[in-house]
């Protein structure tokens, strides 16, 4: 996907925000809803939050986890870069969408669904044989001590949007 | 944090995880100033290699440490360079690394592989400037998968 096809890039968004900062300071927070109302770009960004369209239609999500890759612009202090993201996406038995981070909770390698022939129906980490069940919970006795992070997600216009990956609540 | 590079934060993580990180990769990067005609091409290949390395270390950051790049003059005598490279990795073997890989696009190392005290991975220059951006990405991606498989086969032997 080329960058110009996107509705608004992070850089544009920042520019909008930065130009607005002086105004915010002078007029206080009351200005903010007003700006949202008059600036369609900001409005859109606010509505989508930080969720990104990952170009997967809801109808294409099956019970079998599939790997989805996408890119986001990330600003690290002064340094802006493209960061590629990955998720394993499927529908669970209730038909609910699950989007798991592939980052192993042990030391951060990338796990794959059925990544080892010896363990079908599990996520497998090639680095130290870490394993996770389909729901992302770690298999006891393997190195990881927590389940895979879960992406916030939503469906809009039939497309899957993913946000940040969040650690699970400790049970 | 899911990349492991020669920067402070990652090195802290590395020191904690030392027992689990048993593999080091040394990129071998040629450079030169003399041959204008190939300057651009070489710079491009260097870029490709760094994209490749970034993706590889992302996949395997929990077990692979990426060493600082080893730079050498393209025209330099390889037999001499091999000695220097060896002295680099001797230090690594002294640390408990069980696997040392060299990664390069320069096929002239191939002849010296026996003397290198590590495993040479030569990446053929199949990504070219004329490729579309997305095509480059997918070629690099499949190269990463293949090299990943190769490295994993060494890990399998440990078991
Ligand atoms: S990084 Fe996944 S098991 Fe160690």
Short mmCIF file of C-alpha atoms and ligand atoms in Angstrom, two decimals:
data_model
loop_
_atom_site.label_atom_id
_atom_site.label_comp_id
_atom_site.label_asym_id
_atom_site.label_seq_id
_atom_site.Cartn_x
_atom_site.Cartn_y
_atom_site.Cartn_z
CA UNK A 1 0.00 0.00 0.00
CA UNK A 2 1.48 3.34 -0.93
CA UNK A 3 1.50 6.11 1.55
CA UNK A 4 -0.46 8.63 -0.49
CA UNK A 5 -3.49 6.38 -0.52
CA UNK A 6 -3.91 6.74 3.18
CA UNK A 7 -6.43 9.27 4.42
CA UNK A 8 -3.94 11.01 6.66
CA UNK A 9 -0.43 10.06 7.59
CA UNK A 10 0.92 10.35 11.07
CA UNK A 11 3.18 13.17 9.95
CA UNK A 12 0.26 15.15 8.61
CA UNK A 13 -1.64 14.48 11.77
CA UNK A 14 1.24 15.73 13.87
CA UNK A 15 1.51 18.84 11.75
CA UNK A 16 -2.14 19.50 12.30
CA UNK A 17 -1.78 18.97 15.97
CA UNK A 18 1.36 21.04 16.28
CA UNK A 19 -0.09 23.98 14.42
CA UNK A 20 -3.00 23.72 16.80
CA UNK A 21 -0.93 23.72 19.95
CA UNK A 22 -0.62 27.51 20.25
CA UNK A 23 -4.37 27.80 19.98
CA UNK A 24 -4.95 25.16 22.59
CA UNK A 25 -2.73 26.96 25.02
CA UNK A 26 -4.30 30.33 24.54
CA UNK A 27 -7.91 29.35 24.50
CA UNK A 28 -7.89 26.33 26.73
CA UNK A 29 -9.53 23.01 26.14
CA UNK A 30 -12.83 24.45 24.97
CA UNK A 31 -11.27 24.95 21.59
CA UNK A 32 -10.67 21.30 21.12
CA UNK A 33 -14.22 20.07 20.35
CA UNK A 34 -14.64 23.01 18.05
CA UNK A 35 -11.52 22.15 16.12
CA UNK A 36 -12.73 18.60 15.85
CA UNK A 37 -15.99 19.84 14.44
CA UNK A 38 -14.50 22.07 11.79
CA UNK A 39 -11.54 20.04 10.75
CA UNK A 40 -12.65 16.94 8.90
CA UNK A 41 -9.16 15.49 8.89
CA UNK A 42 -8.83 15.70 12.63
CA UNK A 43 -12.31 14.39 13.05
CA UNK A 44 -11.53 11.32 11.04
CA UNK A 45 -8.32 10.69 12.88
CA UNK A 46 -10.11 11.05 16.19
CA UNK A 47 -12.80 8.65 15.13
CA UNK A 48 -10.29 5.99 14.12
CA UNK A 49 -8.04 6.61 17.07
CA UNK A 50 -4.79 4.84 16.52
CA UNK A 51 -6.30 1.87 14.79
CA UNK A 52 -5.00 1.02 11.35
CA UNK A 53 -6.83 -0.60 8.49
CA UNK A 54 -4.81 -3.76 7.92
CA UNK A 55 -6.45 -4.55 4.58
CA UNK A 56 -8.23 -7.66 5.71
CA UNK A 57 -11.95 -7.99 5.12
CA UNK A 58 -13.96 -9.39 8.00
CA UNK A 59 -15.31 -12.09 5.70
CA UNK A 60 -11.80 -13.36 5.07
CA UNK A 61 -11.14 -14.10 8.70
CA UNK A 62 -11.47 -17.82 9.37
CA UNK A 63 -11.02 -20.16 12.29
CA UNK A 64 -7.47 -20.74 11.20
CA UNK A 65 -5.00 -18.12 12.45
CA UNK A 66 -3.51 -16.18 9.55
CA UNK A 67 -0.54 -13.88 9.56
CA UNK A 68 -1.23 -10.24 8.74
CA UNK A 69 1.54 -7.70 8.13
CA UNK A 70 1.13 -3.96 7.93
CA UNK A 71 3.12 -0.80 8.47
CA UNK A 72 2.67 2.19 10.68
CA UNK A 73 4.56 5.44 10.99
CA UNK A 74 6.17 5.68 14.36
CA UNK A 75 7.64 8.79 15.90
CA UNK A 76 10.34 8.06 18.44
CA UNK A 77 11.26 11.40 19.91
CA UNK A 78 12.51 13.28 16.88
CA UNK A 79 12.91 10.28 14.69
CA UNK A 80 10.11 9.14 12.46
CA UNK A 81 10.22 5.76 10.88
CA UNK A 82 8.10 3.07 9.36
CA UNK A 83 7.56 0.13 11.60
CA UNK A 84 6.21 -3.11 10.33
CA UNK A 85 3.68 -4.89 12.49
CA UNK A 86 2.38 -8.41 12.46
CA UNK A 87 -0.64 -10.12 13.96
CA UNK A 88 -2.15 -13.59 13.97
CA UNK A 89 -5.85 -13.19 13.31
CA UNK A 90 -8.72 -15.69 13.54
CA UNK A 91 -12.27 -16.15 14.78
CA UNK A 92 -12.70 -18.17 17.95
CA UNK A 93 -15.46 -20.69 18.57
CA UNK A 94 -17.90 -17.93 19.48
CA UNK A 95 -17.17 -16.15 16.21
CA UNK A 96 -15.27 -13.40 18.02
CA UNK A 97 -12.22 -11.98 16.31
CA UNK A 98 -8.91 -12.59 18.04
CA UNK A 99 -5.75 -10.73 16.98
CA UNK A 100 -2.59 -11.86 18.72
CA UNK A 101 0.83 -10.30 18.78
CA UNK A 102 3.50 -12.65 17.42
CA UNK A 103 6.13 -11.42 19.87
CA UNK A 104 7.17 -14.22 22.18
CA UNK A 105 6.77 -13.30 25.83
CA UNK A 106 10.00 -15.03 26.69
CA UNK A 107 12.65 -13.00 24.86
CA UNK A 108 10.83 -11.55 21.92
CA UNK A 109 11.30 -13.81 18.93
CA UNK A 110 8.47 -14.10 16.42
CA UNK A 111 6.12 -17.02 16.91
CA UNK A 112 4.23 -18.83 14.15
CA UNK A 113 0.98 -20.74 14.14
CA UNK A 114 1.86 -24.40 13.70
CA UNK A 115 5.49 -23.33 13.45
CA UNK A 116 6.58 -26.78 14.52
CA UNK A 117 5.36 -29.99 12.98
CA UNK A 118 5.50 -31.61 16.39
CA UNK A 119 2.89 -29.26 17.82
CA UNK A 120 -0.05 -28.73 15.50
CA UNK A 121 -2.72 -26.36 16.80
CA UNK A 122 -0.21 -24.32 18.74
CA UNK A 123 1.89 -21.23 18.24
CA UNK A 124 5.55 -22.08 18.24
CA UNK A 125 8.62 -19.99 18.99
CA UNK A 126 11.73 -21.25 17.17
CA UNK A 127 14.18 -19.65 19.58
CA UNK A 128 13.73 -21.75 22.71
CA UNK A 129 10.75 -23.92 21.83
CA UNK A 130 8.22 -21.67 23.53
CA UNK A 131 4.63 -22.68 22.84
CA UNK A 132 1.16 -21.14 23.11
CA UNK A 133 -2.32 -22.55 22.74
CA UNK A 134 -4.58 -21.21 20.05
CA UNK A 135 -6.04 -18.63 22.44
CA UNK A 136 -2.51 -17.33 22.96
CA UNK A 137 -2.05 -18.65 26.49
CA UNK A 138 1.44 -19.95 27.13
CA UNK A 139 1.88 -23.69 27.46
CA UNK A 140 3.20 -24.38 30.97
CA UNK A 141 6.62 -25.93 31.05
CA UNK A 142 7.85 -23.95 28.05
CA UNK A 143 9.96 -20.80 28.55
CA UNK A 144 7.29 -18.08 28.17
CA UNK A 145 5.60 -17.08 31.41
CA UNK A 146 2.68 -15.13 29.97
CA UNK A 147 0.21 -15.31 27.12
CA UNK A 148 0.71 -13.46 23.85
CA UNK A 149 -0.38 -9.82 23.83
CA UNK A 150 -3.74 -9.03 22.29
CA UNK A 151 -4.36 -6.28 19.74
CA UNK A 152 -7.28 -3.96 20.20
CA UNK A 153 -9.40 -4.31 17.13
CA UNK A 154 -12.59 -3.21 15.50
CA UNK A 155 -14.47 -3.74 12.29
CA UNK A 156 -15.37 -0.73 10.22
CA UNK A 157 -16.99 -0.89 6.82
CA UNK A 158 -16.29 -4.59 6.78
CA UNK A 159 -12.55 -4.12 7.24
CA UNK A 160 -10.40 -5.09 10.18
CA UNK A 161 -8.65 -2.28 12.06
CA UNK A 162 -5.94 -3.05 14.60
CA UNK A 163 -4.51 -0.82 17.31
CA UNK A 164 -2.03 -1.47 20.06
CA UNK A 165 -1.11 -4.86 21.39
CA UNK A 166 -1.90 -5.05 25.09
CA UNK A 167 -0.56 -7.48 27.65
CA UNK A 168 -3.20 -9.74 29.17
CA UNK A 169 -4.59 -9.01 32.59
CA UNK A 170 -2.82 -11.17 35.10
CA UNK A 171 -5.33 -13.81 36.13
CA UNK B 1 11.40 -4.28 22.70
CA UNK B 2 11.76 -6.87 20.03
CA UNK B 3 14.96 -6.05 18.26
CA UNK B 4 18.37 -6.66 19.67
CA UNK B 5 21.04 -4.31 18.43
CA UNK B 6 24.24 -2.80 19.62
CA UNK B 7 22.48 -0.09 21.57
CA UNK B 8 22.35 0.37 25.27
CA UNK B 9 18.84 -0.74 25.98
CA UNK B 10 19.20 -3.91 23.99
CA UNK B 11 22.56 -4.68 25.46
CA UNK B 12 21.08 -4.45 28.93
CA UNK B 13 18.47 -6.91 27.85
CA UNK B 14 21.17 -9.06 26.37
CA UNK B 15 23.17 -9.19 29.56
CA UNK B 16 20.09 -10.44 31.41
CA UNK B 17 19.25 -12.94 28.75
CA UNK B 18 22.76 -14.09 28.09
CA UNK B 19 22.12 -17.71 28.79
CA UNK B 20 19.52 -17.80 26.02
CA UNK B 21 21.38 -15.87 23.37
CA UNK B 22 23.88 -18.26 21.90
CA UNK B 23 24.13 -17.07 18.32
CA UNK B 24 25.93 -14.08 16.90
CA UNK B 25 25.79 -12.67 13.38
CA UNK B 26 28.56 -10.53 11.98
CA UNK B 27 27.67 -8.55 8.85
CA UNK B 28 30.69 -8.23 6.54
CA UNK B 29 30.38 -4.98 4.62
CA UNK B 30 32.69 -3.99 1.78
CA UNK B 31 33.34 -0.37 0.93
CA UNK B 32 35.58 1.62 -1.37
CA UNK B 33 35.93 5.10 -2.75
CA UNK B 34 37.70 4.50 -5.98
CA UNK B 35 35.31 2.93 -8.41
CA UNK B 36 32.61 5.49 -9.14
CA UNK B 37 30.73 3.20 -11.42
CA UNK B 38 29.85 0.73 -8.72
CA UNK B 39 29.48 3.16 -5.80
CA UNK B 40 25.77 3.42 -6.17
CA UNK B 41 25.22 -0.24 -6.69
CA UNK B 42 27.30 -1.11 -3.65
CA UNK B 43 25.46 1.40 -1.52
CA UNK B 44 22.21 -0.13 -2.62
CA UNK B 45 23.32 -3.63 -1.74
CA UNK B 46 24.41 -2.38 1.64
CA UNK B 47 20.94 -1.01 2.16
CA UNK B 48 19.40 -4.29 1.16
CA UNK B 49 21.61 -6.13 3.62
CA UNK B 50 20.67 -3.81 6.44
CA UNK B 51 16.96 -4.23 5.74
CA UNK B 52 17.55 -7.95 5.66
CA UNK B 53 19.42 -7.90 8.96
CA UNK B 54 16.76 -5.81 10.60
CA UNK B 55 14.09 -8.27 9.65
CA UNK B 56 16.15 -11.26 10.66
CA UNK B 57 16.98 -9.89 14.08
CA UNK B 58 13.35 -9.08 14.61
CA UNK B 59 12.36 -12.66 14.03
CA UNK B 60 15.06 -14.10 16.27
CA UNK B 61 15.99 -11.39 18.72
CA UNK B 62 15.65 -13.72 21.70
CA UNK B 63 18.45 -15.94 20.54
CA UNK B 64 20.54 -13.97 18.04
CA UNK B 65 22.77 -11.02 18.80
CA UNK B 66 23.70 -8.84 15.89
CA UNK B 67 27.33 -7.77 16.10
CA UNK B 68 28.53 -4.37 14.89
CA UNK B 69 29.28 -4.38 11.17
CA UNK B 70 32.69 -5.45 10.03
CA UNK B 71 33.81 -3.05 7.30
CA UNK B 72 36.64 -3.72 4.93
CA UNK B 73 38.08 -2.27 1.77
CA UNK B 74 36.89 -4.06 -1.28
CA UNK B 75 40.39 -4.18 -2.69
CA UNK B 76 41.96 -5.47 0.51
CA UNK B 77 43.75 -8.77 0.64
CA UNK B 78 41.16 -11.27 1.86
CA UNK B 79 43.70 -13.50 3.52
CA UNK B 80 44.63 -10.58 5.76
CA UNK B 81 41.00 -9.72 6.40
CA UNK B 82 40.25 -13.26 7.40
CA UNK B 83 42.82 -12.96 10.17
CA UNK B 84 41.14 -9.86 11.51
CA UNK B 85 37.71 -11.42 11.27
CA UNK B 86 39.00 -14.41 13.20
CA UNK B 87 40.30 -12.20 15.94
CA UNK B 88 36.83 -10.67 16.22
CA UNK B 89 35.11 -13.95 16.60
CA UNK B 90 37.68 -15.48 18.86
CA UNK B 91 36.44 -13.03 21.40
CA UNK B 92 32.90 -14.17 20.67
CA UNK B 93 33.73 -17.83 21.09
CA UNK B 94 35.26 -16.91 24.41
CA UNK B 95 31.85 -15.59 25.35
CA UNK B 96 29.49 -18.50 25.39
CA UNK B 97 28.31 -18.26 21.81
CA UNK B 98 27.75 -21.58 20.18
CA UNK B 99 26.97 -20.33 16.71
CA UNK B 100 28.70 -17.63 14.73
CA UNK B 101 27.46 -16.61 11.32
CA UNK B 102 28.89 -14.14 8.86
CA UNK B 103 26.47 -12.45 6.54
CA UNK B 104 27.66 -10.91 3.31
CA UNK B 105 26.77 -10.11 -0.27
CA UNK B 106 30.42 -10.37 -1.30
CA UNK B 107 31.00 -13.82 -2.76
CA UNK B 108 34.78 -13.53 -2.61
CA UNK B 109 34.64 -14.65 1.04
CA UNK B 110 33.43 -18.03 -0.06
CA UNK B 111 36.95 -19.25 -0.80
CA UNK B 112 38.05 -18.46 2.72
CA UNK B 113 35.13 -19.95 4.54
CA UNK B 114 37.20 -22.80 6.00
CA UNK B 115 39.48 -20.37 7.78
CA UNK B 116 36.82 -18.12 9.18
CA UNK B 117 35.94 -19.96 12.35
CA UNK B 118 32.25 -19.49 11.75
CA UNK B 119 29.60 -20.16 9.14
CA UNK B 120 29.45 -17.94 6.10
CA UNK B 121 26.05 -17.02 4.74
CA UNK B 122 26.37 -15.50 1.34
CA UNK B 123 23.31 -13.60 0.17
CA UNK B 124 23.19 -13.45 -3.59
CA UNK B 125 22.32 -9.99 -4.82
CA UNK B 126 18.91 -10.82 -6.15
CA UNK B 127 17.23 -7.63 -5.03
CA UNK B 128 17.85 -4.96 -7.64
CA UNK B 129 17.06 -1.29 -7.92
CA UNK B 130 14.69 -1.88 -10.78
CA UNK B 131 12.33 -3.87 -8.58
CA UNK B 132 9.18 -2.31 -7.22
CA UNK B 133 9.26 -1.52 -3.56
CA UNK B 134 6.78 -4.23 -2.66
CA UNK B 135 8.66 -6.76 -4.73
CA UNK B 136 11.88 -5.94 -2.86
CA UNK B 137 10.08 -6.44 0.41
CA UNK B 138 8.75 -9.80 -0.52
CA UNK B 139 12.10 -11.00 -1.86
CA UNK B 140 13.85 -9.90 1.32
CA UNK B 141 11.10 -11.51 3.34
CA UNK B 142 11.55 -14.85 1.64
CA UNK B 143 15.33 -14.61 1.98
CA UNK B 144 14.87 -14.01 5.70
CA UNK B 145 12.66 -17.10 5.95
CA UNK B 146 15.25 -19.21 4.14
CA UNK B 147 18.19 -17.99 6.16
CA UNK B 148 16.08 -18.40 9.29
CA UNK B 149 15.49 -22.03 8.39
CA UNK B 150 19.19 -22.47 7.80
CA UNK B 151 20.11 -21.04 11.18
CA UNK B 152 17.43 -23.08 12.90
CA UNK B 153 18.94 -26.22 11.42
CA UNK B 154 22.09 -25.47 13.41
CA UNK B 155 20.01 -25.05 16.55
CA UNK B 156 18.32 -28.37 15.90
CA UNK B 157 21.73 -30.01 15.98
CA UNK B 158 22.20 -28.77 19.54
CA UNK B 159 19.27 -30.71 20.84
S1 LIG C 1 12.10 -16.20 22.83
FE1 LIG C 1 10.41 -17.49 22.51
S2 LIG C 1 10.92 -19.20 23.73
FE2 LIG C 1 12.57 -17.87 24.09
#
